[in-house]
Short mmCIF file of C-alpha atoms and ligand atoms in Angstrom, two decimals:
data_model
loop_
_atom_site.label_atom_id
_atom_site.label_comp_id
_atom_site.label_asym_id
_atom_site.label_seq_id
_atom_site.Cartn_x
_atom_site.Cartn_y
_atom_site.Cartn_z
CA MET A 478 -67.96 127.46 23.08
CA TYR A 479 -64.31 128.53 22.80
CA GLU A 480 -62.64 129.46 19.53
CA PHE A 481 -61.07 126.84 17.32
CA LYS A 482 -59.61 126.49 13.86
CA TYR A 483 -61.58 124.25 11.53
CA HIS A 484 -59.92 121.71 9.24
CA ARG A 485 -61.57 119.57 6.61
CA PRO A 486 -59.35 116.72 5.42
CA SER A 487 -60.49 114.53 2.54
CA THR A 488 -58.57 111.39 3.48
CA VAL A 489 -57.85 109.52 6.72
CA ARG A 490 -54.13 110.05 6.13
CA GLN A 491 -54.60 113.82 5.90
CA ALA A 492 -56.67 113.73 9.07
CA ALA A 493 -53.93 111.78 10.88
CA ASN A 494 -51.29 114.28 9.71
CA LEU A 495 -53.41 117.15 10.98
CA LEU A 496 -53.64 115.38 14.37
CA ILE A 497 -49.85 115.07 14.49
CA LYS A 498 -49.26 118.69 13.43
CA ASN A 499 -51.80 120.36 15.70
CA GLU A 500 -51.42 119.73 19.39
CA ASP A 501 -54.67 119.06 21.28
CA ALA A 502 -56.66 118.84 18.05
CA LYS A 503 -59.94 116.93 18.20
CA LEU A 504 -61.66 114.89 15.54
CA ILE A 505 -65.33 115.50 14.89
CA ALA A 506 -67.59 112.96 13.17
CA GLY A 507 -71.30 113.44 13.88
CA GLY A 508 -70.60 116.05 16.55
CA HIS A 509 -73.44 114.78 18.71
CA THR A 510 -71.21 114.28 21.69
CA LEU A 511 -68.45 116.75 20.97
CA VAL A 512 -70.59 119.81 20.15
CA PRO A 513 -72.63 119.56 23.38
CA VAL A 514 -69.42 119.07 25.38
CA MET A 515 -67.80 122.11 23.72
CA LYS A 516 -70.90 124.20 24.33
CA GLN A 517 -70.63 123.37 28.01
CA ARG A 518 -66.96 124.36 27.81
CA LEU A 519 -65.97 120.96 29.14
CA ALA A 520 -63.73 120.68 26.08
CA ALA A 521 -61.93 123.52 24.33
CA PRO A 522 -59.92 122.04 21.48
CA PRO A 523 -57.95 124.70 19.55
CA HIS A 524 -58.32 122.67 16.35
CA ILE A 525 -61.27 120.70 15.03
CA ILE A 526 -60.67 118.13 12.31
CA ASP A 527 -63.88 117.26 10.49
CA LEU A 528 -63.98 113.63 9.38
CA SER A 529 -67.48 113.91 7.94
CA HIS A 530 -66.36 114.77 4.40
CA ILE A 531 -63.95 111.84 4.01
CA GLU A 532 -65.33 109.46 1.43
CA GLY A 533 -65.46 105.69 1.65
CA VAL A 534 -65.43 105.30 5.45
CA ASP A 535 -69.15 104.93 6.05
CA GLY A 536 -69.75 101.68 4.14
CA ILE A 537 -71.60 98.63 5.43
CA GLU A 538 -70.66 95.28 3.88
CA MET A 539 -70.09 91.58 4.44
CA LYS A 540 -66.45 90.51 4.19
CA GLY A 541 -66.35 86.74 4.40
CA ARG A 542 -67.98 85.76 7.70
CA SER A 543 -67.78 89.27 9.15
CA LEU A 544 -69.98 92.33 9.00
CA VAL A 545 -67.79 95.38 8.45
CA ILE A 546 -69.13 98.83 9.32
CA GLY A 547 -67.24 102.02 8.45
CA ALA A 548 -66.48 104.34 11.37
CA LEU A 549 -68.48 107.18 9.82
CA ALA A 550 -71.64 105.06 9.39
CA LYS A 551 -74.54 106.85 11.03
CA HIS A 552 -76.78 105.13 13.56
CA ALA A 553 -79.79 105.59 11.21
CA ASN A 554 -77.96 103.85 8.37
CA VAL A 555 -76.96 100.89 10.54
CA ALA A 556 -80.54 100.63 11.84
CA ALA A 557 -82.03 100.67 8.34
CA SER A 558 -79.38 98.58 6.56
CA PRO A 559 -80.74 95.34 5.06
CA ILE A 560 -77.21 93.90 5.29
CA VAL A 561 -77.07 94.47 9.06
CA GLY A 562 -80.70 93.34 9.43
CA GLU A 563 -79.84 90.08 7.73
CA ALA A 564 -76.47 89.37 9.39
CA ILE A 565 -76.93 90.73 12.93
CA PRO A 566 -80.51 91.95 13.47
CA ALA A 567 -79.71 92.67 17.13
CA LEU A 568 -77.16 95.26 16.01
CA ALA A 569 -79.63 97.01 13.67
CA GLU A 570 -82.12 97.09 16.54
CA LEU A 571 -79.53 98.51 18.94
CA ALA A 572 -78.65 101.32 16.51
CA GLY A 573 -82.36 102.13 16.16
CA LEU A 574 -82.63 102.56 19.95
CA ILE A 575 -79.96 105.26 20.18
CA GLY A 576 -81.29 108.70 21.11
CA ASP A 577 -83.96 109.93 18.71
CA PRO A 578 -84.31 110.06 14.90
CA ALA A 579 -82.42 113.36 14.55
CA VAL A 580 -79.54 112.10 16.73
CA ARG A 581 -79.38 108.92 14.66
CA HIS A 582 -79.06 110.98 11.46
CA LYS A 583 -75.80 112.49 12.72
CA GLY A 584 -74.17 110.22 15.33
CA THR A 585 -71.63 107.66 14.10
CA ILE A 586 -70.41 104.29 15.35
CA GLY A 587 -66.79 105.51 15.38
CA GLY A 588 -67.68 108.54 17.48
CA SER A 589 -69.67 106.46 19.91
CA LEU A 590 -66.85 103.96 20.44
CA ALA A 591 -64.13 106.62 20.69
CA ASN A 592 -66.19 108.41 23.31
CA ASN A 593 -66.81 105.24 25.38
CA ASP A 594 -69.63 106.74 27.40
CA PRO A 595 -70.46 104.24 30.17
CA THR A 596 -74.15 104.45 29.20
CA ALA A 597 -73.69 104.19 25.41
CA ASP A 598 -75.16 101.26 23.48
CA TYR A 599 -72.54 100.25 20.90
CA PRO A 600 -69.86 99.21 23.42
CA ALA A 601 -72.18 96.42 24.63
CA ALA A 602 -72.45 94.99 21.11
CA VAL A 603 -68.76 95.36 20.29
CA MET A 604 -67.72 93.59 23.51
CA ALA A 605 -70.37 90.84 23.29
CA LEU A 606 -69.63 90.00 19.67
CA GLY A 607 -65.86 90.24 20.14
CA ALA A 608 -65.68 92.74 17.28
CA THR A 609 -62.39 94.09 16.00
CA ILE A 610 -61.87 97.84 16.04
CA VAL A 611 -59.71 98.84 13.09
CA THR A 612 -57.77 102.11 13.17
CA ASN A 613 -55.35 103.82 10.80
CA LYS A 614 -52.56 102.14 12.81
CA ARG A 615 -53.73 98.75 14.09
CA LYS A 616 -56.49 96.35 15.02
CA LEU A 617 -57.83 96.22 18.56
CA LYS A 618 -59.95 93.70 20.45
CA PRO A 619 -62.65 95.16 22.73
CA GLU A 620 -60.80 94.06 25.87
CA GLU A 621 -57.80 96.18 24.83
CA PHE A 622 -59.83 99.04 23.36
CA PHE A 623 -62.19 99.89 26.23
CA GLN A 624 -60.18 101.16 29.19
CA GLY A 625 -62.81 102.48 31.57
CA LEU A 626 -64.93 105.61 31.89
CA PHE A 627 -64.65 107.70 28.69
CA THR A 628 -61.23 106.12 28.13
CA THR A 629 -59.97 104.03 25.23
CA ALA A 630 -56.66 102.71 23.93
CA LEU A 631 -56.72 105.25 21.08
CA GLU A 632 -53.51 107.24 20.76
CA SER A 633 -53.51 110.96 20.00
CA ASP A 634 -52.99 110.44 16.25
CA GLU A 635 -55.20 107.38 15.95
CA ILE A 636 -58.47 107.28 13.98
CA ILE A 637 -61.03 104.49 13.97
CA THR A 638 -61.72 103.52 10.36
CA LYS A 639 -64.02 100.52 10.73
CA VAL A 640 -65.42 97.87 13.02
CA SER A 641 -65.56 94.22 12.03
CA PHE A 642 -68.24 92.09 13.71
CA PRO A 643 -68.19 88.28 13.62
CA VAL A 644 -71.70 87.04 12.81
CA PRO A 645 -73.23 85.27 15.84
CA LYS A 646 -75.57 82.27 15.73
CA LYS A 647 -77.98 84.16 17.95
CA ALA A 648 -77.96 87.57 19.59
CA ALA A 649 -80.23 90.15 21.20
CA TYR A 650 -79.94 93.49 22.97
CA ILE A 651 -82.41 94.69 25.57
CA LYS A 652 -82.18 98.29 26.71
CA PHE A 653 -83.83 99.83 29.72
CA ARG A 654 -83.86 103.50 28.84
CA ASN A 655 -83.24 106.38 31.11
CA GLN A 656 -86.51 108.18 30.45
CA ALA A 657 -84.93 111.62 30.35
CA SER A 658 -81.65 111.15 28.52
CA ARG A 659 -82.60 108.11 26.40
CA TYR A 660 -79.21 106.57 27.13
CA ALA A 661 -79.13 103.12 28.73
CA LEU A 662 -79.91 102.99 32.43
CA VAL A 663 -78.96 99.36 31.88
CA GLY A 664 -78.51 97.52 28.59
CA VAL A 665 -77.67 93.84 28.20
CA PHE A 666 -76.33 92.24 25.02
CA VAL A 667 -76.32 88.46 24.75
CA ALA A 668 -74.52 86.70 21.91
CA ARG A 669 -74.12 83.04 21.08
CA LEU A 670 -71.03 82.71 18.91
CA PRO A 671 -69.26 79.62 17.57
CA SER A 672 -66.58 80.38 20.18
CA GLY A 673 -69.05 80.55 23.09
CA VAL A 674 -71.67 82.70 24.81
CA ARG A 675 -70.98 86.28 25.82
CA VAL A 676 -73.08 88.55 28.02
CA THR A 677 -72.21 92.23 28.31
CA VAL A 678 -73.68 95.07 30.30
CA THR A 679 -73.68 98.80 29.60
CA GLY A 680 -75.11 101.63 31.70
CA ALA A 681 -74.47 99.92 35.02
CA GLY A 682 -70.72 99.60 35.41
CA SER A 683 -68.82 102.47 36.97
CA ASP A 684 -65.94 101.54 34.65
CA GLY A 685 -68.07 101.20 31.55
CA VAL A 686 -69.05 98.07 29.64
CA PHE A 687 -68.31 94.70 31.28
CA ARG A 688 -68.92 90.95 30.81
CA VAL A 689 -70.87 88.75 33.21
CA GLU A 690 -68.90 85.53 33.26
CA ALA A 691 -71.24 83.67 35.62
CA PHE A 692 -74.12 84.23 33.20
CA GLU A 693 -71.95 83.22 30.26
CA ALA A 694 -70.98 79.91 31.89
CA ALA A 695 -74.59 79.05 32.71
CA LEU A 696 -75.82 79.94 29.22
CA GLN A 697 -72.99 77.99 27.66
CA LYS A 698 -74.46 74.85 29.25
CA ARG A 699 -78.03 75.70 28.33
CA PHE A 700 -79.02 78.71 26.21
CA SER A 701 -82.33 79.40 27.92
CA PRO A 702 -83.62 82.10 30.29
CA LYS A 703 -84.11 79.34 32.89
CA ALA A 704 -80.36 78.78 32.99
CA LEU A 705 -80.08 82.17 34.71
CA ASP A 706 -82.56 81.31 37.51
CA GLY A 707 -81.06 82.10 40.87
CA LEU A 708 -78.00 83.83 39.41
CA THR A 709 -77.36 87.44 40.39
CA VAL A 710 -74.79 90.15 39.82
CA PRO A 711 -73.30 91.79 42.91
CA ALA A 712 -74.34 95.43 43.32
CA GLU A 713 -70.86 96.34 44.47
CA GLY A 714 -69.07 98.55 41.92
CA LEU A 715 -72.22 99.39 39.99
CA ASN A 716 -73.41 102.94 39.37
CA SER A 717 -75.72 104.47 41.91
CA ASP A 718 -77.37 107.80 41.16
CA LEU A 719 -80.70 109.62 41.20
CA HIS A 720 -81.91 107.40 38.34
CA GLY A 721 -81.40 104.12 40.18
CA SER A 722 -79.43 102.53 43.01
CA ALA A 723 -76.69 99.98 42.43
CA GLU A 724 -79.04 97.27 43.79
CA TYR A 725 -81.72 98.30 41.32
CA ARG A 726 -79.27 98.14 38.44
CA ALA A 727 -77.99 94.75 39.58
CA HIS A 728 -81.54 93.45 39.61
CA LEU A 729 -82.19 94.88 36.14
CA ILE A 730 -79.14 93.10 34.73
CA GLY A 731 -80.63 89.73 35.69
CA VAL A 732 -84.05 90.60 34.31
CA LEU A 733 -82.78 92.05 31.05
CA ALA A 734 -80.35 89.17 30.48
CA LYS A 735 -83.24 86.69 30.65
CA ARG A 736 -85.28 88.81 28.25
CA ALA A 737 -82.32 89.04 25.88
CA VAL A 738 -81.86 85.24 25.84
CA GLU A 739 -85.54 84.81 25.16
CA ALA A 740 -85.46 87.39 22.36
CA ALA A 741 -82.37 85.73 20.83
CA ASN A 742 -84.09 82.32 20.89
CA ASN A 743 -87.30 83.71 19.42
CA ARG A 744 -85.45 85.32 16.55
CA ALA A 745 -83.67 82.18 15.34
CA MET B 685 -78.06 130.19 23.93
CA THR B 686 -74.31 130.26 23.49
CA VAL B 687 -73.24 133.88 23.52
CA LEU B 688 -71.04 134.71 20.57
CA PRO B 689 -69.69 137.98 19.26
CA ARG B 690 -71.77 139.03 16.28
CA ASN B 691 -70.36 139.81 12.84
CA GLY B 692 -67.92 142.68 12.99
CA ALA B 693 -67.32 142.45 16.72
CA ARG B 694 -64.70 139.71 16.46
CA THR B 695 -61.13 139.78 17.56
CA LYS B 696 -58.35 139.31 15.02
CA ARG B 697 -57.41 135.90 16.32
CA VAL B 698 -60.55 134.22 15.04
CA HIS B 699 -59.95 132.01 12.01
CA MET B 700 -62.99 132.78 9.93
CA ALA B 701 -64.41 130.15 7.60
CA LYS B 702 -66.07 130.76 4.27
CA ILE B 703 -69.12 128.62 3.72
CA SER B 704 -71.72 128.19 1.05
CA MET B 705 -74.80 126.03 1.00
CA ILE B 706 -78.25 125.77 -0.48
CA VAL B 707 -80.95 126.92 1.94
CA ASN B 708 -84.57 126.42 0.91
CA GLY B 709 -83.44 126.13 -2.69
CA ASN B 710 -81.36 129.33 -2.69
CA PRO B 711 -77.55 129.43 -2.72
CA VAL B 712 -76.22 131.36 0.30
CA THR B 713 -72.72 132.18 1.50
CA GLY B 714 -71.20 133.33 4.74
CA ASN B 715 -67.88 134.20 6.32
CA ILE B 716 -68.33 132.89 9.83
CA ASP B 717 -66.60 132.09 13.07
CA PRO B 718 -66.34 128.26 12.94
CA ARG B 719 -68.09 128.13 16.32
CA THR B 720 -71.32 129.28 14.68
CA LEU B 721 -74.04 126.70 15.07
CA LEU B 722 -76.20 125.95 12.07
CA VAL B 723 -79.22 127.33 13.93
CA GLN B 724 -77.37 130.60 14.59
CA PHE B 725 -76.35 130.88 10.96
CA LEU B 726 -79.96 130.36 9.89
CA ARG B 727 -81.50 132.71 12.43
CA GLU B 728 -78.88 135.44 12.81
CA ASN B 729 -77.12 135.56 9.43
CA LEU B 730 -79.98 134.55 7.15
CA ARG B 731 -82.77 135.89 9.39
CA LEU B 732 -84.73 132.67 8.98
CA THR B 733 -86.22 132.82 12.45
CA GLY B 734 -88.78 130.06 11.97
CA THR B 735 -86.26 127.57 13.34
CA HIS B 736 -86.32 127.89 17.12
CA VAL B 737 -83.93 127.23 19.99
CA GLY B 738 -85.78 125.64 22.88
CA CYS B 739 -83.08 124.03 24.95
CA ASP B 740 -79.73 124.43 23.18
CA THR B 741 -78.82 121.03 24.68
CA SER B 742 -79.97 118.63 21.92
CA GLN B 743 -83.07 117.57 23.82
CA CYS B 744 -86.18 119.43 22.61
CA GLY B 745 -86.15 119.33 18.80
CA ALA B 746 -87.43 122.91 18.32
CA CYS B 747 -84.38 123.46 16.08
CA VAL B 748 -84.94 120.52 13.71
CA VAL B 749 -84.21 121.27 10.05
CA HIS B 750 -83.49 118.98 7.12
CA LEU B 751 -79.83 118.55 6.15
CA ASP B 752 -79.58 116.79 2.79
CA GLY B 753 -83.18 115.74 3.32
CA LYS B 754 -82.74 114.28 6.82
CA ALA B 755 -84.05 115.72 10.09
CA VAL B 756 -81.20 116.99 12.29
CA LYS B 757 -80.91 119.20 15.35
CA SER B 758 -79.40 122.44 14.09
CA CYS B 759 -78.36 123.47 17.61
CA THR B 760 -75.97 120.50 17.65
CA THR B 761 -74.60 120.98 14.14
CA LEU B 762 -71.78 123.36 13.29
CA ALA B 763 -72.60 125.57 10.31
CA VAL B 764 -69.16 124.81 8.81
CA MET B 765 -70.04 121.13 8.73
CA ALA B 766 -73.07 121.97 6.53
CA ASP B 767 -70.83 123.79 4.04
CA GLY B 768 -71.54 122.44 0.56
CA HIS B 769 -74.76 120.78 1.67
CA GLU B 770 -78.46 121.45 1.36
CA VAL B 771 -80.66 122.73 4.18
CA LYS B 772 -84.41 123.06 4.37
CA THR B 773 -86.17 124.99 7.13
CA ILE B 774 -89.83 125.46 8.00
CA GLU B 775 -89.82 128.54 5.72
CA GLY B 776 -88.91 126.29 2.78
CA LEU B 777 -91.84 123.90 3.02
CA ALA B 778 -94.23 126.07 1.04
CA ALA B 779 -93.65 129.25 -0.96
CA ASP B 780 -94.53 132.61 0.62
CA GLY B 781 -98.18 133.41 0.02
CA ALA B 782 -98.86 129.98 -1.49
CA PRO B 783 -101.10 127.45 0.30
CA LEU B 784 -99.48 125.81 3.32
CA HIS B 785 -97.62 122.49 3.09
CA PRO B 786 -100.08 119.65 3.92
CA MET B 787 -98.28 118.95 7.21
CA GLN B 788 -98.59 122.62 8.23
CA GLU B 789 -102.23 122.63 7.18
CA ALA B 790 -102.87 119.47 9.23
CA PHE B 791 -101.40 121.11 12.36
CA ARG B 792 -103.74 124.09 11.78
CA GLU B 793 -106.76 121.92 11.09
CA HIS B 794 -106.22 119.54 14.04
CA HIS B 795 -105.10 122.20 16.51
CA GLY B 796 -101.65 120.60 16.83
CA LEU B 797 -100.21 123.64 18.58
CA GLN B 798 -100.88 126.06 21.36
CA CYS B 799 -98.01 128.53 21.82
CA GLY B 800 -96.41 127.24 18.62
CA PHE B 801 -92.83 127.29 19.88
CA CYS B 802 -92.19 123.59 19.26
CA THR B 803 -94.18 123.54 16.00
CA PRO B 804 -91.47 124.19 13.38
CA GLY B 805 -89.41 121.32 14.79
CA MET B 806 -92.46 119.08 15.10
CA ILE B 807 -93.40 119.70 11.48
CA MET B 808 -89.87 119.21 10.11
CA THR B 809 -89.59 115.98 12.13
CA ALA B 810 -93.01 114.86 10.88
CA VAL B 811 -92.16 115.49 7.23
CA ASP B 812 -88.91 113.50 7.61
CA LEU B 813 -90.91 110.72 9.26
CA VAL B 814 -93.27 110.54 6.28
CA HIS B 815 -90.28 110.42 3.90
CA ARG B 816 -88.90 107.44 5.81
CA LYS B 817 -92.03 105.54 6.86
CA GLY B 818 -94.72 106.45 4.36
CA HIS B 819 -98.19 107.89 4.60
CA ASP B 820 -99.99 105.41 6.83
CA LEU B 821 -98.59 106.00 10.30
CA SER B 822 -99.88 104.40 13.50
CA ASP B 823 -100.20 106.55 16.61
CA HIS B 824 -97.70 104.29 18.32
CA LEU B 825 -95.07 104.82 15.62
CA ILE B 826 -95.64 108.59 15.62
CA ARG B 827 -95.16 108.72 19.39
CA GLU B 828 -91.96 106.66 19.15
CA GLU B 829 -90.60 108.91 16.43
CA LEU B 830 -91.35 112.06 18.45
CA GLU B 831 -88.83 110.87 21.06
CA GLY B 832 -86.62 113.90 20.37
CA ASN B 833 -89.31 116.61 20.22
CA LEU B 834 -90.76 118.16 23.34
CA CYS B 835 -93.93 120.22 23.64
CA ARG B 836 -94.72 122.03 26.88
CA CYS B 837 -98.31 122.89 25.93
CA THR B 838 -100.41 120.42 24.02
CA GLY B 839 -100.01 117.09 25.76
CA TYR B 840 -99.15 115.66 22.31
CA GLN B 841 -102.63 114.24 21.58
CA ASN B 842 -103.38 116.74 18.81
CA ILE B 843 -99.82 116.70 17.52
CA VAL B 844 -100.11 112.96 16.94
CA ALA B 845 -103.50 113.44 15.24
CA SER B 846 -102.06 116.24 13.07
CA ILE B 847 -99.11 114.14 11.93
CA ALA B 848 -101.31 111.14 11.07
CA ALA B 849 -103.58 113.39 8.99
CA GLY B 850 -100.71 115.36 7.46
CA ALA B 851 -98.99 112.13 6.41
CA LYS B 852 -102.11 111.03 4.54
CA ALA B 853 -102.56 114.47 2.95
CA MET B 854 -98.93 114.45 1.75
CA ALA B 855 -99.72 111.44 -0.44
CA LYS B 856 -102.03 113.64 -2.49
CA SER B 857 -99.80 116.71 -2.59
CA ASP B 858 -97.03 117.89 -4.92
CA LEU B 859 -95.14 119.42 -2.01
CA ALA B 860 -92.49 117.05 -0.67
C1 LIG C 772 -79.97 113.82 22.69
C2 LIG C 772 -78.95 112.73 22.55
C3 LIG C 772 -79.27 111.44 22.91
C4 LIG C 772 -78.35 110.41 22.77
N1 LIG C 772 -78.71 109.14 23.15
C5 LIG C 772 -77.82 108.15 23.03
C6 LIG C 772 -78.18 106.81 23.38
O1 LIG C 772 -79.31 106.51 23.75
N2 LIG C 772 -77.23 105.84 23.28
C7 LIG C 772 -75.97 106.11 22.82
O2 LIG C 772 -75.17 105.19 22.74
N3 LIG C 772 -75.61 107.36 22.47
C8 LIG C 772 -76.50 108.37 22.55
N4 LIG C 772 -76.13 109.65 22.17
C9 LIG C 772 -74.77 109.86 21.69
C10 LIG C 772 -74.71 109.75 20.18
O3 LIG C 772 -74.86 108.41 19.80
C11 LIG C 772 -73.38 110.31 19.66
O4 LIG C 772 -73.62 110.68 18.35
C12 LIG C 772 -72.20 109.40 19.72
O5 LIG C 772 -71.94 108.95 20.99
C13 LIG C 772 -70.95 110.09 19.24
O6 LIG C 772 -70.87 109.99 17.87
P1 LIG C 772 -70.55 111.24 16.98
O7 LIG C 772 -70.30 110.72 15.61
O8 LIG C 772 -71.61 112.24 17.13
O9 LIG C 772 -69.16 111.71 17.60
P2 LIG C 772 -68.52 113.15 17.84
O10 LIG C 772 -69.32 113.94 18.79
O11 LIG C 772 -68.19 113.76 16.53
O12 LIG C 772 -67.17 112.69 18.53
C14 LIG C 772 -67.17 112.09 19.83
C15 LIG C 772 -65.72 111.77 20.24
O13 LIG C 772 -65.18 110.74 19.42
C16 LIG C 772 -64.03 111.18 18.71
N5 LIG C 772 -64.13 110.57 17.38
C17 LIG C 772 -65.18 110.66 16.52
N6 LIG C 772 -64.97 109.88 15.44
C18 LIG C 772 -63.77 109.26 15.63
C19 LIG C 772 -63.02 108.31 14.87
N7 LIG C 772 -63.45 107.83 13.71
N8 LIG C 772 -61.83 107.87 15.38
C20 LIG C 772 -61.37 108.35 16.57
N9 LIG C 772 -62.05 109.24 17.33
C21 LIG C 772 -63.24 109.69 16.87
C22 LIG C 772 -64.10 112.69 18.73
O14 LIG C 772 -62.83 113.26 18.69
C23 LIG C 772 -64.79 112.97 20.06
O15 LIG C 772 -63.87 112.94 21.10
C24 LIG C 772 -77.04 110.69 22.28
C25 LIG C 772 -76.70 111.99 21.90
C26 LIG C 772 -77.63 113.02 22.03
C27 LIG C 772 -77.24 114.41 21.61
S1 LIG C 773 -82.76 123.67 20.64
FE1 LIG C 773 -81.91 122.03 19.53
S2 LIG C 773 -82.75 120.33 20.51
FE2 LIG C 773 -83.52 121.95 21.72
S1 LIG C 774 -97.26 124.29 21.41
FE1 LIG C 774 -96.20 125.29 22.98
S2 LIG C 774 -94.42 124.06 23.15
FE2 LIG C 774 -95.63 122.93 21.80
#
């Protein structure tokens, strides 16, 4: 790891000012992506700004019809939260599938979204539920926020403060784990919202999370696994690596989508 | 492990950070390079070498300690981020010379270790598991919860048996 100067702001505003003042500074939340990356010397920020001691940004609450989760909320807290379990059980389940218990005690939703790893779990939920990502500067829809592999719309002095999830009528997430890394080899999130059905896929897309509109249209007509019979996703553009070929991933998307619809129906 | 200059050998440019925390019930302080990992601070500054480094890549769980009562991987935690917090290591489970913590005793009794390298992390993970899920743990749950702890020796069978027994024994013990 290369040297850096450590800063510990106590408010989001202080953190934003530190980002403006210190060129190439990096925020740290749970550190469970950034520390490994710095150890490998793939990142060498001269300044580290620790968000983890800012109070009041890790809350979980219902605001009207939306579930609002603070950016610093840890995966373990989302997984165990009765509020999340009641409003969007699929989201609690997803958080409980991230990494292992020790990772879930440190990793945060804000860090996961800012990182936009193409095999991360949260992006699938945020995109499927049409959640709003709130920063110190503005509100972003998932389609604007996620901009491809490890890339987001976040500006250099922008900090995610919370994520607001509309509560779906039905939802489920099915993850096919990479046995070694525990990240998603493929994960499919299905949500039935008042505004329509959304199906998103993580782990498979070479540009990160994406929607499967053909599946959405079929499920819109009939929200049943049978509605997906005969429908497939083209392998073209999907990841292909030692863990699975693009064809294998394409096949998994179809299988997992059916399982997710079934799980969503069984829950309601 | 990440190679770092040890105390005293640092260049002037390093912005040192003063930290203080409670480790195994005792207040400790340090003036450290902010790059110092929590596991390095524990092992190299405090000489608490019970916490191990197996992989240094967040995978194996040999470095698990409790931070504010929750199991975390100390190889993936900066010591500065633990400033002002409370840490418990394997050394803190039972007092020196006193009887072992029931989870340690269960690993001894059920032969839950061979070389013992993974054991401190296994035990700290197991104790956290009992705190979260109670004293009656199914084998299936234990195996799920050991997702982040690797053992190259035992084949896990006896580790799972040790944790199930240790969880039950903890119900009857004063040691948390
Ligand atoms: C062994 C292991 C297994 C894992 N398995 C999974 C898995 O199965 N699924 C999965 O999805 N993830 C997995 N992860 C990743 C884990 O969930 C990370 O914790 C998470 O991706 C990043 O969150 P963090 O809080 O640790 O972020 P950090 O590492 O602190 O930060 C990550 C990036 O986000 C930026 N950032 C952090 N917070 C904010 C904010 N509020 N606003 C703007 N930028 C911010 C940082 O500057 C940095 O660039 C795993 C990690 C490990 C070590
Ligand atoms: S040494 Fe920390 S997880 Fe292996
Ligand atoms: S006992 Fe040797 S690694 Fe587990």
